[in-house]
GROMACS .gro file of N, CA, C and O in nm:
model
  220
    1MET      N    1   2.594  -0.224  -5.789
    1MET     CA    2   2.461  -0.278  -5.771
    1MET      C    3   2.454  -0.367  -5.646
    1MET      O    4   2.358  -0.361  -5.572
    2ALA      N    5   2.557  -0.447  -5.626
    2ALA     CA    6   2.559  -0.534  -5.508
    2ALA      C    7   2.563  -0.452  -5.380
    2ALA      O    8   2.501  -0.489  -5.279
    3ALA      N    9   2.633  -0.339  -5.384
    3ALA     CA   10   2.641  -0.254  -5.266
    3ALA      C   11   2.503  -0.197  -5.231
    3ALA      O   12   2.468  -0.186  -5.113
    4LEU      N   13   2.425  -0.164  -5.333
    4LEU     CA   14   2.289  -0.113  -5.309
    4LEU      C   15   2.202  -0.221  -5.246
    4LEU      O   16   2.127  -0.193  -5.151
    5VAL      N   17   2.213  -0.343  -5.294
    5VAL     CA   18   2.134  -0.453  -5.238
    5VAL      C   19   2.173  -0.477  -5.093
    5VAL      O   20   2.088  -0.494  -5.005
    6ILE      N   21   2.303  -0.474  -5.065
    6ILE     CA   22   2.350  -0.494  -4.927
    6ILE      C   23   2.300  -0.382  -4.837
    6ILE      O   24   2.255  -0.406  -4.724
    7MET      N   25   2.304  -0.259  -4.887
    7MET     CA   26   2.257  -0.146  -4.808
    7MET      C   27   2.107  -0.159  -4.777
    7MET      O   28   2.063  -0.135  -4.664
    8VAL      N   29   2.029  -0.197  -4.875
    8VAL     CA   30   1.884  -0.214  -4.855
    8VAL      C   31   1.858  -0.324  -4.753
    8VAL      O   32   1.774  -0.310  -4.663
    9LEU      N   33   1.931  -0.434  -4.763
    9LEU     CA   34   1.913  -0.543  -4.667
    9LEU      C   35   1.953  -0.501  -4.526
    9LEU      O   36   1.890  -0.540  -4.427
   10GLU      N   37   2.056  -0.419  -4.514
   10GLU     CA   38   2.095  -0.368  -4.383
   10GLU      C   39   1.986  -0.282  -4.322
   10GLU      O   40   1.955  -0.293  -4.203
   11TRP      N   41   1.927  -0.194  -4.403
   11TRP     CA   42   1.819  -0.109  -4.353
   11TRP      C   43   1.697  -0.191  -4.314
   11TRP      O   44   1.634  -0.166  -4.211
   12LEU      N   45   1.665  -0.293  -4.394
   12LEU     CA   46   1.553  -0.380  -4.359
   12LEU      C   47   1.581  -0.454  -4.228
   12LEU      O   48   1.492  -0.466  -4.143
   13GLY      N   49   1.702  -0.501  -4.213
   13GLY     CA   50   1.740  -0.568  -4.088
   13GLY      C   51   1.731  -0.475  -3.969
   13GLY      O   52   1.687  -0.514  -3.861
   14LEU      N   53   1.772  -0.351  -3.989
   14LEU     CA   54   1.764  -0.252  -3.882
   14LEU      C   55   1.618  -0.229  -3.841
   14LEU      O   56   1.585  -0.229  -3.723
   15TRP      N   57   1.530  -0.212  -3.941
   15TRP     CA   58   1.389  -0.187  -3.911
   15TRP      C   59   1.325  -0.308  -3.843
   15TRP      O   60   1.245  -0.294  -3.752
   16VAL      N   61   1.361  -0.427  -3.888
   16VAL     CA   62   1.308  -0.548  -3.824
   16VAL      C   63   1.355  -0.555  -3.679
   16VAL      O   64   1.276  -0.584  -3.588
   17GLY      N   65   1.480  -0.528  -3.655
   17GLY     CA   66   1.532  -0.530  -3.518
   17GLY      C   67   1.466  -0.427  -3.429
   17GLY      O   68   1.429  -0.457  -3.315
   18VAL      N   69   1.449  -0.306  -3.480
   18VAL     CA   70   1.384  -0.201  -3.402
   18VAL      C   71   1.239  -0.238  -3.373
   18VAL      O   72   1.189  -0.220  -3.262
   19SER      N   73   1.170  -0.293  -3.472
   19SER     CA   74   1.030  -0.332  -3.454
   19SER      C   75   1.017  -0.443  -3.350
   19SER      O   76   0.927  -0.440  -3.265
   20LEU      N   77   1.106  -0.541  -3.357
   20LEU     CA   78   1.102  -0.649  -3.258
   20LEU      C   79   1.130  -0.597  -3.118
   20LEU      O   80   1.064  -0.637  -3.021
   21ALA      N   81   1.227  -0.509  -3.106
   21ALA     CA   82   1.260  -0.453  -2.974
   21ALA      C   83   1.142  -0.372  -2.918
   21ALA      O   84   1.108  -0.384  -2.801
   22ALA      N   85   1.078  -0.292  -3.003
   22ALA     CA   86   0.963  -0.213  -2.958
   22ALA      C   87   0.848  -0.305  -2.917
   22ALA      O   88   0.783  -0.281  -2.815
   23GLY      N   89   0.822  -0.407  -2.995
   23GLY     CA   90   0.716  -0.501  -2.961
   23GLY      C   91   0.744  -0.572  -2.829
   23GLY      O   92   0.653  -0.592  -2.748
   24LEU      N   93   0.867  -0.609  -2.806
   24LEU     CA   94   0.903  -0.675  -2.682
   24LEU      C   95   0.884  -0.581  -2.562
   24LEU      O   96   0.831  -0.621  -2.458
   25LEU      N   97   0.925  -0.456  -2.578
   25LEU     CA   98   0.907  -0.359  -2.470
   25LEU      C   99   0.759  -0.337  -2.439
   25LEU      O  100   0.720  -0.330  -2.322
   26ILE      N  101   0.677  -0.327  -2.542
   26ILE     CA  102   0.532  -0.308  -2.521
   26ILE      C  103   0.472  -0.429  -2.451
   26ILE      O  104   0.390  -0.417  -2.360
   27ALA      N  105   0.514  -0.549  -2.493
   27ALA     CA  106   0.462  -0.672  -2.430
   27ALA      C  107   0.501  -0.680  -2.283
   27ALA      O  108   0.419  -0.713  -2.197
   28VAL      N  109   0.626  -0.649  -2.252
   28VAL     CA  110   0.672  -0.654  -2.113
   28VAL      C  111   0.601  -0.550  -2.029
   28VAL      O  112   0.557  -0.578  -1.916
   29ALA      N  113   0.583  -0.430  -2.083
   29ALA     CA  114   0.514  -0.324  -2.008
   29ALA      C  115   0.369  -0.364  -1.983
   29ALA      O  116   0.317  -0.342  -1.872
   30GLY      N  117   0.302  -0.420  -2.081
   30GLY     CA  118   0.164  -0.463  -2.063
   30GLY      C  119   0.152  -0.575  -1.961
   30GLY      O  120   0.060  -0.575  -1.878
   31TYR      N  121   0.243  -0.670  -1.964
   31TYR     CA  122   0.242  -0.780  -1.868
   31TYR      C  123   0.261  -0.728  -1.726
   31TYR      O  124   0.189  -0.767  -1.634
   32ARG      N  125   0.357  -0.638  -1.709
   32ARG     CA  126   0.382  -0.584  -1.575
   32ARG      C  127   0.263  -0.503  -1.526
   32ARG      O  128   0.227  -0.509  -1.408
   33ARG      N  129   0.201  -0.427  -1.616
   33ARG     CA  130   0.085  -0.345  -1.577
   33ARG      C  131  -0.030  -0.435  -1.531
   33ARG      O  132  -0.093  -0.408  -1.428
   34ASN      N  133  -0.057  -0.541  -1.606
   34ASN     CA  134  -0.165  -0.632  -1.569
   34ASN      C  135  -0.134  -0.705  -1.439
   34ASN      O  136  -0.223  -0.725  -1.356
   35THR      N  137  -0.008  -0.744  -1.420
   35THR     CA  138   0.030  -0.813  -1.298
   35THR      C  139   0.014  -0.722  -1.177
   35THR      O  140  -0.040  -0.763  -1.074
   36LEU      N  141   0.058  -0.597  -1.191
   36LEU     CA  142   0.045  -0.504  -1.079
   36LEU      C  143  -0.101  -0.475  -1.048
   36LEU      O  144  -0.140  -0.465  -0.932
   37ARG      N  145  -0.184  -0.462  -1.152
   37ARG     CA  146  -0.327  -0.436  -1.132
   37ARG      C  147  -0.392  -0.555  -1.061
   37ARG      O  148  -0.472  -0.537  -0.969
   38ARG      N  149  -0.358  -0.677  -1.102
   38ARG     CA  150  -0.416  -0.796  -1.041
   38ARG      C  151  -0.375  -0.805  -0.894
   38ARG      O  152  -0.458  -0.837  -0.808
   39ARG      N  153  -0.250  -0.776  -0.864
   39ARG     CA  154  -0.205  -0.782  -0.724
   39ARG      C  155  -0.276  -0.676  -0.640
   39ARG      O  156  -0.310  -0.701  -0.524
   40ALA      N  157  -0.298  -0.558  -0.696
   40ALA     CA  158  -0.368  -0.453  -0.622
   40ALA      C  159  -0.512  -0.493  -0.594
   40ALA      O  160  -0.564  -0.470  -0.485
   41GLU      N  161  -0.579  -0.555  -0.693
   41GLU     CA  162  -0.716  -0.600  -0.671
   41GLU      C  163  -0.721  -0.709  -0.565
   41GLU      O  164  -0.813  -0.710  -0.483
   42GLU      N  165  -0.626  -0.799  -0.566
   42GLU     CA  166  -0.625  -0.906  -0.467
   42GLU      C  167  -0.600  -0.851  -0.327
   42GLU      O  168  -0.658  -0.900  -0.230
   43SER      N  169  -0.519  -0.749  -0.315
   43SER     CA  170  -0.490  -0.694  -0.183
   43SER      C  171  -0.608  -0.614  -0.129
   43SER      O  172  -0.624  -0.601  -0.007
   44ARG      N  173  -0.695  -0.562  -0.217
   44ARG     CA  174  -0.812  -0.487  -0.172
   44ARG      C  175  -0.929  -0.578  -0.138
   44ARG      O  176  -1.024  -0.536  -0.073
   45ARG      N  177  -0.923  -0.702  -0.184
   45ARG     CA  178  -1.033  -0.796  -0.161
   45ARG      C  179  -1.044  -0.826  -0.012
   45ARG      O  180  -0.946  -0.851   0.056
   46ILE      N  181  -1.167  -0.823   0.039
   46ILE     CA  182  -1.190  -0.850   0.181
   46ILE      C  183  -1.254  -0.988   0.192
   46ILE      O  184  -1.353  -1.019   0.127
   47ASP      N  185  -1.196  -1.070   0.276
   47ASP     CA  186  -1.250  -1.205   0.297
   47ASP      C  187  -1.376  -1.197   0.384
   47ASP      O  188  -1.377  -1.127   0.485
   48PRO      N  189  -1.483  -1.269   0.345
   48PRO     CA  190  -1.605  -1.267   0.427
   48PRO      C  191  -1.584  -1.343   0.558
   48PRO      O  192  -1.498  -1.431   0.565
   49PRO      N  193  -1.661  -1.311   0.661
   49PRO     CA  194  -1.647  -1.384   0.790
   49PRO      C  195  -1.681  -1.531   0.771
   49PRO      O  196  -1.755  -1.569   0.680
   50ASP      N  197  -1.631  -1.614   0.861
   50ASP     CA  198  -1.657  -1.759   0.853
   50ASP      C  199  -1.806  -1.788   0.873
   50ASP      O  200  -1.872  -1.722   0.953
   51GLY      N  201  -1.856  -1.885   0.800
   51GLY     CA  202  -1.994  -1.925   0.814
   51GLY      C  203  -2.090  -1.854   0.720
   51GLY      O  204  -2.203  -1.896   0.704
   52GLU      N  205  -2.048  -1.746   0.657
   52GLU     CA  206  -2.136  -1.676   0.563
   52GLU      C  207  -2.107  -1.725   0.421
   52GLU      O  208  -1.991  -1.743   0.384
   53PRO      N  209  -2.213  -1.747   0.342
   53PRO     CA  210  -2.189  -1.794   0.205
   53PRO      C  211  -2.126  -1.685   0.120
   53PRO      O  212  -2.152  -1.566   0.138
   54GLN      N  213  -2.042  -1.728   0.027
   54GLN     CA  214  -1.980  -1.634  -0.064
   54GLN      C  215  -2.066  -1.621  -0.189
   54GLN      O  216  -2.133  -1.715  -0.229
   55ASP      N  217  -2.067  -1.504  -0.248
   55ASP     CA  218  -2.144  -1.482  -0.371
   55ASP      C  219  -2.077  -1.546  -0.489
   55ASP      O  220  -1.962  -1.548  -0.504
   0.00000   0.00000   0.00000
């Protein structure tokens, strides 16, 4: 009976570890995607000439 409990706890630990790793990968990928998008938008932005009001 104890062996069954240990086995179940090992499987739960495995699933928790896999879930945490997947969540971390998704978070890092999303952060990098947003950062790259923001940098691309900033590089496309054109500065208005001096003396003209900005919107």
